[in-house]
Short mmCIF file of C-alpha atoms (C1' of nucleotides) in Angstrom, two decimals:
data_model
loop_
_atom_site.label_atom_id
_atom_site.label_comp_id
_atom_site.label_asym_id
_atom_site.label_seq_id
_atom_site.Cartn_x
_atom_site.Cartn_y
_atom_site.Cartn_z
CA MET A 21 -12.01 26.29 -17.29
CA THR A 22 -11.71 27.32 -13.68
CA THR A 23 -14.89 27.67 -11.73
CA GLY A 24 -15.18 31.06 -10.18
CA SER A 25 -15.96 31.67 -6.54
CA PRO A 26 -19.24 29.97 -5.63
CA GLY A 27 -21.05 33.19 -4.82
CA THR A 28 -20.81 34.32 -8.41
CA GLN A 29 -22.67 31.26 -9.64
CA GLY A 30 -25.99 32.57 -8.49
CA GLY A 31 -27.26 29.07 -7.62
CA GLU A 32 -28.09 27.86 -4.13
CA SER A 33 -25.73 24.94 -3.66
CA LEU A 34 -23.22 24.65 -6.44
CA LEU A 35 -20.64 24.62 -3.67
CA PHE A 36 -19.95 21.00 -4.47
CA LEU A 37 -18.57 22.10 -7.85
CA THR A 38 -15.85 24.42 -6.59
CA ASP A 39 -12.30 23.73 -7.65
CA GLU A 40 -11.45 22.87 -4.08
CA GLN A 41 -14.20 20.25 -3.95
CA LEU A 42 -13.08 18.83 -7.27
CA ARG A 43 -9.49 18.65 -6.11
CA LYS A 44 -10.53 16.83 -2.98
CA GLY A 45 -12.41 14.39 -5.17
CA ILE A 46 -9.30 13.85 -7.27
CA GLU A 47 -7.22 13.14 -4.19
CA ALA A 48 -9.88 10.86 -2.77
CA MET A 49 -9.81 8.83 -5.99
CA PHE A 50 -6.05 8.54 -5.88
CA PHE A 51 -5.78 7.50 -2.24
CA ALA A 52 -8.77 5.19 -2.29
CA TYR A 53 -7.63 3.45 -5.45
CA ARG A 54 -4.26 2.80 -3.89
CA ALA A 55 -5.88 1.17 -0.88
CA PHE A 56 -8.25 -0.69 -3.19
CA THR A 57 -5.40 -2.43 -5.03
CA ALA A 58 -3.15 -2.90 -2.01
CA ASP A 59 -4.73 -6.07 -0.60
CA PRO A 60 -4.73 -8.14 -3.79
CA ASP A 61 -1.26 -6.85 -4.63
CA ARG A 62 0.01 -8.21 -1.35
CA ILE A 63 -1.46 -11.62 -2.11
CA LEU A 64 -0.11 -11.63 -5.65
CA GLU A 65 3.42 -11.20 -4.32
CA ASN A 66 3.23 -14.77 -3.03
CA TYR A 67 2.60 -16.01 -6.53
CA GLU A 68 4.49 -14.83 -9.58
CA TYR A 69 1.60 -12.77 -10.83
CA GLY A 70 0.82 -9.06 -10.97
CA ARG A 71 -2.13 -6.75 -11.08
CA ALA A 72 -2.67 -7.48 -14.76
CA HIS A 73 -3.27 -11.15 -13.99
CA HIS A 74 -5.72 -10.22 -11.29
CA ARG A 75 -7.76 -8.07 -13.67
CA ALA A 76 -7.90 -10.81 -16.29
CA ILE A 77 -8.96 -13.38 -13.70
CA HIS A 78 -11.61 -11.04 -12.33
CA PHE A 79 -13.36 -10.53 -15.65
CA ILE A 80 -13.05 -14.12 -16.78
CA ASN A 81 -14.75 -15.10 -13.55
CA ARG A 82 -17.46 -12.52 -14.07
CA GLN A 83 -18.18 -13.45 -17.65
CA PRO A 84 -17.18 -17.09 -18.15
CA GLY A 85 -16.65 -17.85 -21.83
CA LEU A 86 -15.92 -14.30 -22.87
CA THR A 87 -13.66 -13.92 -25.88
CA VAL A 88 -10.15 -12.50 -25.91
CA ASN A 89 -11.40 -9.52 -27.85
CA THR A 90 -14.07 -8.68 -25.29
CA LEU A 91 -11.57 -8.98 -22.48
CA LEU A 92 -9.24 -6.71 -24.44
CA THR A 93 -11.88 -4.01 -24.59
CA MET A 94 -12.69 -4.31 -20.91
CA LEU A 95 -9.09 -4.10 -19.82
CA GLY A 96 -8.15 -1.38 -22.28
CA VAL A 97 -4.73 -2.80 -23.12
CA THR A 98 -3.12 -4.11 -26.29
CA LYS A 99 -3.48 -7.70 -27.31
CA GLN A 100 0.28 -8.18 -26.94
CA SER A 101 0.11 -7.03 -23.37
CA LEU A 102 -2.88 -9.19 -22.55
CA ASN A 103 -1.48 -12.17 -24.40
CA ARG A 104 1.61 -12.25 -22.21
CA VAL A 105 -0.61 -12.39 -19.14
CA LEU A 106 -3.08 -14.86 -20.58
CA ARG A 107 -0.38 -17.21 -21.78
CA THR A 108 1.10 -17.62 -18.33
CA LEU A 109 -2.35 -18.17 -16.84
CA VAL A 110 -3.13 -20.88 -19.39
CA GLU A 111 0.30 -22.50 -18.98
CA ASP A 112 -0.13 -22.55 -15.22
CA GLY A 113 -3.55 -24.13 -15.53
CA LEU A 114 -5.59 -21.26 -14.09
CA VAL A 115 -7.40 -20.39 -17.30
CA GLU A 116 -8.76 -22.56 -20.06
CA ALA A 117 -9.06 -21.18 -23.60
CA ARG A 118 -11.60 -23.18 -25.58
CA VAL A 119 -11.90 -22.82 -29.33
CA GLY A 120 -15.16 -21.09 -30.16
CA ARG A 121 -18.08 -23.34 -30.96
CA LYS A 122 -19.64 -21.13 -33.58
CA ASP A 123 -16.64 -19.11 -34.70
CA LYS A 124 -13.51 -21.22 -34.44
CA ARG A 125 -11.22 -18.20 -34.59
CA GLU A 126 -12.44 -17.11 -31.21
CA ARG A 127 -11.21 -18.36 -27.87
CA ASN A 128 -13.68 -18.59 -25.03
CA LEU A 129 -11.99 -18.08 -21.68
CA PHE A 130 -12.86 -19.94 -18.49
CA LEU A 131 -11.31 -20.26 -15.06
CA THR A 132 -10.24 -23.74 -14.05
CA THR A 133 -10.82 -24.94 -10.50
CA LYS A 134 -7.34 -23.71 -9.62
CA GLY A 135 -8.05 -20.37 -11.28
CA ALA A 136 -11.31 -20.02 -9.40
CA GLU A 137 -9.45 -20.64 -6.15
CA LEU A 138 -7.04 -17.78 -6.76
CA GLU A 139 -9.91 -15.58 -7.87
CA ARG A 140 -11.66 -16.31 -4.62
CA GLU A 141 -8.59 -15.53 -2.54
CA LEU A 142 -8.01 -12.22 -4.32
CA SER A 143 -11.60 -11.08 -4.40
CA ASP A 144 -12.20 -12.07 -0.79
CA ALA A 145 -9.54 -9.59 0.24
CA GLN A 146 -10.78 -6.89 -2.09
CA ARG A 147 -14.41 -7.38 -1.13
CA ALA A 148 -13.55 -7.31 2.55
CA ARG A 149 -12.23 -3.78 2.19
CA MET A 150 -15.11 -2.76 -0.03
CA ARG A 151 -17.63 -4.26 2.37
CA SER A 152 -16.10 -2.48 5.32
CA ALA A 153 -16.19 0.84 3.45
CA TYR A 154 -19.76 0.24 2.31
CA ARG A 155 -20.87 -0.65 5.80
CA ALA A 156 -19.19 2.40 7.30
CA ALA A 157 -20.70 4.76 4.74
CA GLY A 158 -24.18 3.28 4.51
CA PRO A 159 -26.53 2.44 1.61
CA ALA A 160 -27.27 6.02 0.56
CA ALA A 161 -23.59 6.87 0.33
CA VAL A 162 -22.96 3.70 -1.66
CA ALA A 163 -25.62 4.66 -4.16
CA GLY A 164 -23.96 8.06 -4.60
CA PHE A 165 -20.56 6.46 -4.89
CA ARG A 166 -21.77 4.26 -7.73
CA GLN A 167 -23.53 7.13 -9.47
CA VAL A 168 -20.45 9.35 -9.53
CA LEU A 169 -18.17 6.56 -10.70
CA GLU A 170 -20.55 5.64 -13.48
CA ALA A 171 -20.76 9.24 -14.60
CA MET A 172 -16.99 9.37 -14.70
CA MET A 173 -16.56 6.42 -17.07
CA ASP A 174 -16.22 6.73 -20.79
CA PRO A 175 -19.61 6.01 -22.35
CA GLU A 176 -18.58 2.90 -24.24
CA ILE A 177 -17.04 1.39 -21.14
CA ARG A 178 -20.07 2.36 -19.09
CA ARG A 179 -22.19 0.19 -21.35
CA HIS A 180 -19.86 -2.73 -20.81
CA TYR A 181 -19.95 -2.08 -17.10
CA GLN A 182 -23.71 -2.06 -16.96
CA SER A 183 -24.02 -5.16 -19.09
CA ILE A 184 -22.11 -7.35 -16.66
CA ARG A 185 -24.58 -9.63 -14.98
CA ASP A 186 -24.18 -11.77 -11.93
CA THR A 187 -23.22 -15.19 -13.26
CA ASN A 188 -22.23 -16.80 -9.96
CA SER A 189 -24.04 -18.05 -6.89
CA MET B 10 -15.67 -14.39 3.89
CA THR B 11 -18.51 -14.62 1.43
CA THR B 12 -21.74 -12.90 2.35
CA GLY B 13 -24.63 -15.31 2.29
CA SER B 14 -27.83 -14.70 0.43
CA PRO B 15 -29.41 -11.43 1.58
CA GLY B 16 -32.47 -13.02 3.03
CA THR B 17 -30.44 -14.82 5.64
CA GLN B 18 -29.08 -11.57 7.02
CA GLY B 19 -32.29 -10.78 8.83
CA GLY B 20 -31.81 -7.04 8.37
CA GLU B 21 -34.04 -4.82 6.28
CA SER B 22 -31.69 -3.51 3.60
CA LEU B 23 -28.29 -5.11 3.72
CA LEU B 24 -28.81 -5.76 0.04
CA PHE B 25 -26.08 -3.24 -0.69
CA LEU B 26 -23.56 -5.58 0.96
CA THR B 27 -24.13 -8.62 -1.26
CA ASP B 28 -21.16 -10.02 -3.11
CA GLU B 29 -22.73 -8.93 -6.37
CA GLN B 30 -22.99 -5.34 -5.15
CA LEU B 31 -19.42 -5.42 -3.92
CA ARG B 32 -18.20 -6.81 -7.22
CA LYS B 33 -20.01 -4.08 -9.09
CA GLY B 34 -18.29 -1.57 -6.84
CA ILE B 35 -14.92 -3.13 -7.60
CA GLU B 36 -15.58 -2.89 -11.32
CA ALA B 37 -16.83 0.67 -11.00
CA MET B 38 -13.61 1.65 -9.27
CA PHE B 39 -11.53 0.03 -11.99
CA PHE B 40 -13.36 1.58 -14.93
CA ALA B 41 -13.77 5.00 -13.36
CA TYR B 42 -10.13 5.19 -12.32
CA ARG B 43 -9.09 4.41 -15.86
CA ALA B 44 -11.19 7.26 -17.20
CA PHE B 45 -9.98 9.47 -14.40
CA THR B 46 -6.33 9.13 -15.45
CA ALA B 47 -6.95 9.08 -19.19
CA ASP B 48 -7.19 12.84 -19.79
CA PRO B 49 -3.98 13.86 -18.02
CA ASP B 50 -2.18 10.88 -19.54
CA ARG B 51 -3.08 12.13 -23.00
CA ILE B 52 -1.65 15.55 -22.20
CA LEU B 53 1.49 14.12 -20.69
CA GLU B 54 2.27 12.31 -23.93
CA ASN B 55 3.04 15.69 -25.47
CA TYR B 56 5.71 16.27 -22.87
CA GLU B 57 8.23 13.67 -21.80
CA TYR B 58 6.49 13.07 -18.51
CA GLY B 59 4.32 10.33 -17.07
CA ARG B 60 1.71 9.81 -14.45
CA ALA B 61 4.30 9.85 -11.69
CA HIS B 62 5.28 13.40 -12.63
CA HIS B 63 1.67 14.44 -12.60
CA ARG B 64 1.14 13.12 -9.09
CA ALA B 65 4.21 14.90 -7.77
CA ILE B 66 3.14 18.16 -9.40
CA HIS B 67 -0.36 17.82 -8.02
CA PHE B 68 0.71 17.50 -4.40
CA ILE B 69 3.43 20.12 -4.60
CA ASN B 70 0.80 22.51 -5.90
CA ARG B 71 -1.58 21.56 -3.12
CA GLN B 72 0.94 21.92 -0.34
CA PRO B 73 3.64 24.33 -1.46
CA GLY B 74 6.80 23.91 0.57
CA LEU B 75 6.14 20.31 1.57
CA THR B 76 9.21 18.19 2.19
CA VAL B 77 10.39 15.29 0.09
CA ASN B 78 9.58 12.94 2.93
CA THR B 79 6.01 14.14 3.19
CA LEU B 80 5.58 13.79 -0.54
CA LEU B 81 7.03 10.30 -0.29
CA THR B 82 4.38 9.29 2.22
CA MET B 83 1.59 10.76 0.14
CA LEU B 84 2.67 9.05 -3.06
CA GLY B 85 3.52 5.76 -1.39
CA VAL B 86 6.66 5.07 -3.43
CA THR B 87 10.33 4.70 -2.60
CA LYS B 88 12.59 7.73 -2.46
CA GLN B 89 14.61 6.33 -5.35
CA SER B 90 11.54 6.19 -7.50
CA LEU B 91 10.40 9.65 -6.50
CA ASN B 92 13.88 11.06 -6.85
CA ARG B 93 14.11 10.14 -10.49
CA VAL B 94 10.87 11.98 -11.16
CA LEU B 95 11.72 14.94 -8.98
CA ARG B 96 15.16 15.36 -10.52
CA THR B 97 13.80 15.73 -14.03
CA LEU B 98 11.19 18.21 -12.81
CA VAL B 99 13.87 20.31 -11.08
CA GLU B 100 16.20 20.07 -14.09
CA ASP B 101 13.43 21.16 -16.41
CA GLY B 102 12.61 24.10 -14.18
CA LEU B 103 9.11 23.02 -13.15
CA VAL B 104 9.91 22.47 -9.50
CA GLU B 105 12.15 24.36 -7.12
CA ALA B 106 13.71 22.52 -4.16
CA ARG B 107 14.69 25.03 -1.50
CA VAL B 108 16.95 24.01 1.35
CA GLY B 109 14.94 23.97 4.57
CA ARG B 110 15.08 27.15 6.62
CA LYS B 111 15.06 25.46 9.99
CA ASP B 112 16.39 22.02 9.07
CA LYS B 113 18.83 22.34 6.24
CA ARG B 114 18.67 18.63 5.41
CA GLU B 115 15.13 19.00 4.27
CA ARG B 116 14.08 20.26 0.87
CA ASN B 117 10.94 22.32 0.57
CA LEU B 118 9.31 21.83 -2.80
CA PHE B 119 7.58 24.52 -4.82
CA LEU B 120 6.23 24.78 -8.33
CA THR B 121 7.85 27.40 -10.55
CA THR B 122 5.70 29.49 -12.86
CA LYS B 123 6.37 26.95 -15.59
CA GLY B 124 5.45 24.13 -13.23
CA ALA B 125 2.24 25.84 -12.20
CA GLU B 126 1.33 26.18 -15.88
CA LEU B 127 1.61 22.45 -16.48
CA GLU B 128 -0.26 21.76 -13.26
CA ARG B 129 -3.05 23.95 -14.48
CA GLU B 130 -3.24 22.26 -17.85
CA LEU B 131 -3.35 18.81 -16.30
CA SER B 132 -5.77 19.60 -13.53
CA ASP B 133 -8.08 21.53 -15.83
CA ALA B 134 -8.58 18.37 -17.81
CA GLN B 135 -8.99 16.19 -14.78
CA ARG B 136 -11.33 18.60 -13.05
CA ALA B 137 -13.44 18.94 -16.16
CA ARG B 138 -14.25 15.24 -16.06
CA MET B 139 -14.78 15.32 -12.32
CA ARG B 140 -17.02 18.35 -12.59
CA SER B 141 -19.10 16.74 -15.29
CA ALA B 142 -19.52 13.59 -13.20
CA TYR B 143 -20.36 15.60 -10.10
CA ARG B 144 -22.89 17.67 -11.97
CA ALA B 145 -24.53 14.60 -13.48
CA ALA B 146 -24.77 12.81 -10.15
CA GLY B 147 -25.72 15.73 -7.93
CA PRO B 148 -24.57 16.95 -4.51
CA ALA B 149 -26.03 14.09 -2.47
CA ALA B 150 -24.33 11.49 -4.63
CA VAL B 151 -21.07 13.41 -4.40
CA ALA B 152 -21.23 13.37 -0.62
CA GLY B 153 -21.73 9.61 -0.69
CA PHE B 154 -18.92 9.20 -3.19
CA ARG B 155 -16.54 11.00 -0.87
CA GLN B 156 -17.70 9.07 2.17
CA VAL B 157 -17.12 5.68 0.60
CA LEU B 158 -13.71 6.65 -0.77
CA GLU B 159 -12.62 7.97 2.60
CA ALA B 160 -13.76 4.81 4.32
CA MET B 161 -11.75 2.81 1.83
CA MET B 162 -8.42 4.55 2.52
CA ASP B 163 -5.84 3.29 4.95
CA PRO B 164 -6.23 5.24 8.19
CA GLU B 165 -2.82 6.94 8.08
CA ILE B 166 -3.39 8.11 4.54
CA ARG B 167 -6.89 9.26 5.42
CA ARG B 168 -5.40 11.63 7.96
CA HIS B 169 -3.07 13.05 5.33
CA TYR B 170 -5.99 13.36 2.96
CA GLN B 171 -8.11 15.22 5.46
CA SER B 172 -5.27 17.53 6.46
CA ILE B 173 -4.82 18.95 2.98
CA ARG B 174 -6.15 22.47 3.03
CA ASP B 175 -6.95 24.76 0.15
CA THR B 176 -3.83 26.84 -0.34
CA ASN B 177 -4.76 28.44 -3.65
CA SER B 178 -7.20 31.03 -4.83
"C1'" DC C 5 32.10 18.26 21.54
"C1'" DT C 6 31.40 14.02 19.74
"C1'" DT C 7 28.59 10.81 17.87
"C1'" DG C 8 24.31 8.47 16.46
"C1'" DG C 9 20.84 8.62 13.44
"C1'" DA C 10 17.61 11.04 10.34
"C1'" DA C 11 16.98 13.28 5.78
"C1'" DA C 12 18.29 13.42 1.43
"C1'" DG C 13 20.67 12.20 -2.77
"C1'" DT C 14 22.85 8.87 -5.88
"C1'" DC C 15 24.28 4.58 -8.39
"C1'" DA C 16 23.36 0.01 -10.02
"C1'" DA C 17 20.52 -3.71 -11.17
"C1'" DC C 18 16.24 -5.59 -11.77
"C1'" DA C 19 10.86 -6.60 -12.59
"C1'" DT C 20 6.37 -5.56 -14.25
"C1'" DA C 21 3.50 -4.12 -17.45
"C1'" DG C 22 2.40 -1.05 -20.60
"C1'" DC C 23 3.56 0.33 -25.75
"C1'" DT C 24 4.60 -0.10 -31.23
"C1'" DG C 25 5.62 -2.65 -35.26
"C1'" DA C 26 5.92 -6.67 -37.94
"C1'" DC C 27 4.46 -11.00 -39.12
"C1'" DA C 28 1.83 -15.82 -39.04
"C1'" DT C 29 -2.19 -18.66 -39.01
"C1'" DA C 30 -6.81 -20.00 -39.27
"C1'" DA C 31 -11.33 -19.20 -40.33
"C1'" DA C 32 -15.15 -16.38 -41.48
"C1'" DA C 33 -17.14 -13.21 -44.73
"C1'" DT C 34 -17.52 -11.17 -49.14
"C1'" DA D 1 -10.68 -16.54 -54.59
"C1'" DT D 2 -9.79 -12.76 -51.92
"C1'" DT D 3 -10.23 -9.96 -48.00
"C1'" DT D 4 -11.06 -9.27 -43.31
"C1'" DT D 5 -11.13 -10.71 -38.58
"C1'" DA D 6 -9.48 -12.98 -34.34
"C1'" DT D 7 -5.78 -14.55 -32.33
"C1'" DG D 8 -0.98 -15.49 -31.29
"C1'" DT D 9 3.92 -14.38 -31.28
"C1'" DC D 10 8.59 -12.09 -31.62
"C1'" DA D 11 11.48 -8.17 -30.82
"C1'" DG D 12 12.46 -3.97 -28.74
"C1'" DC D 13 11.31 0.15 -26.18
"C1'" DT D 14 9.60 3.00 -22.04
"C1'" DA D 15 7.80 4.22 -17.55
"C1'" DT D 16 7.70 3.26 -13.05
"C1'" DG D 17 8.09 0.59 -9.50
"C1'" DT D 18 11.49 -2.35 -6.46
"C1'" DT D 19 16.03 -3.57 -3.30
"C1'" DG D 20 20.55 -2.77 -1.74
"C1'" DA D 21 24.58 -0.14 -0.91
"C1'" DC D 22 26.76 4.01 -0.13
"C1'" DT D 23 27.62 9.17 0.77
"C1'" DT D 24 26.74 13.73 2.52
"C1'" DT D 25 24.64 16.81 5.52
"C1'" DC D 26 23.44 18.18 9.84
"C1'" DC D 27 20.25 18.03 14.03
"C1'" DA D 28 20.14 16.60 18.61
"C1'" DA D 29 21.25 13.85 22.54
"C1'" DG D 30 24.83 12.03 25.38
#
DNA sequence: CTTGGAAAGTCAACATAGCTGACATAAAAT
DNA sequence: ATTTTATGTCAGCTATGTTGACTTTCCAAG
């Protein structure tokens, strides 16, 4: 499993595949992800919601009308876990669950005005950090960033990821 | 907060800073991080440990002899939370906590042989995914990946991140 | 030398958010 | 008519985070 010393690889620049480089990448993921969630987490403390609510709100905003099952796949949690979150959001009037038009077993999820407001507050904070990082690193770095992250995803999820289209503005 | 339509920015290629691009970046982080933790999580199920144990083991391996306080800063949790994790690792003989040579209040943490074995098993899996993503994306993309992640970190943590040197092999 | 405060450990209580398993209902599909 | 699917719900468990209070150790400054 362990990559040997770079010199033994024969290639010109496989230096970026050394264990040390990979470990730095692992640490970068850990630290960056922590920062990435910190801003919305701080906001959520003011409400009685957690990170799970944020994730649900994010994807409902991105794909208005998506079904519970689709959301389940995107979030990668059990329906019991999601249901607890979704129930409070519906009760509090942030999310509307409409019975499916074609298939009445399905529920199509939408943000209410109030839900969209919270989404905006959360994503403003998260985008501010992302924008600042993007700006500091530049367009070429951003392209690389996206490429590596995509390559890291599980294939099925990657398809979901790529299929999300801009539905707003 | 919201970036206007790209055309109004005047610049040549600020297209990578549109809200849509930022949202895609947010989603990429979420999905990639999930994949990133999935492999070690699967392994940890066989033991009675969780992700918190993995993180502790990772950093103790990277900086043998680090103090509890340093580890605390790196992990960003409370000492009570870390202590619970650390105690089980010491009890199970994966981690050794030596009384500080200079300052006897401090504990210097080291992996035992058994601890190093688990570290290897976990990091092999995690590095395999990272290596595969790096290889697929190429060196230039990897450089960009690292740049964006670094720019995303909180400054204090970024200094910690950059100060970690290769202590192995 | 005494004392203040830092480092570490511990106990208790609690919250969030995951999990499994079991079961209910409605509606679509066969 | 029966089976399968989509969803919702209840109960109970676990991991991992939190705060607050308290103790012990021991360095370092007064």
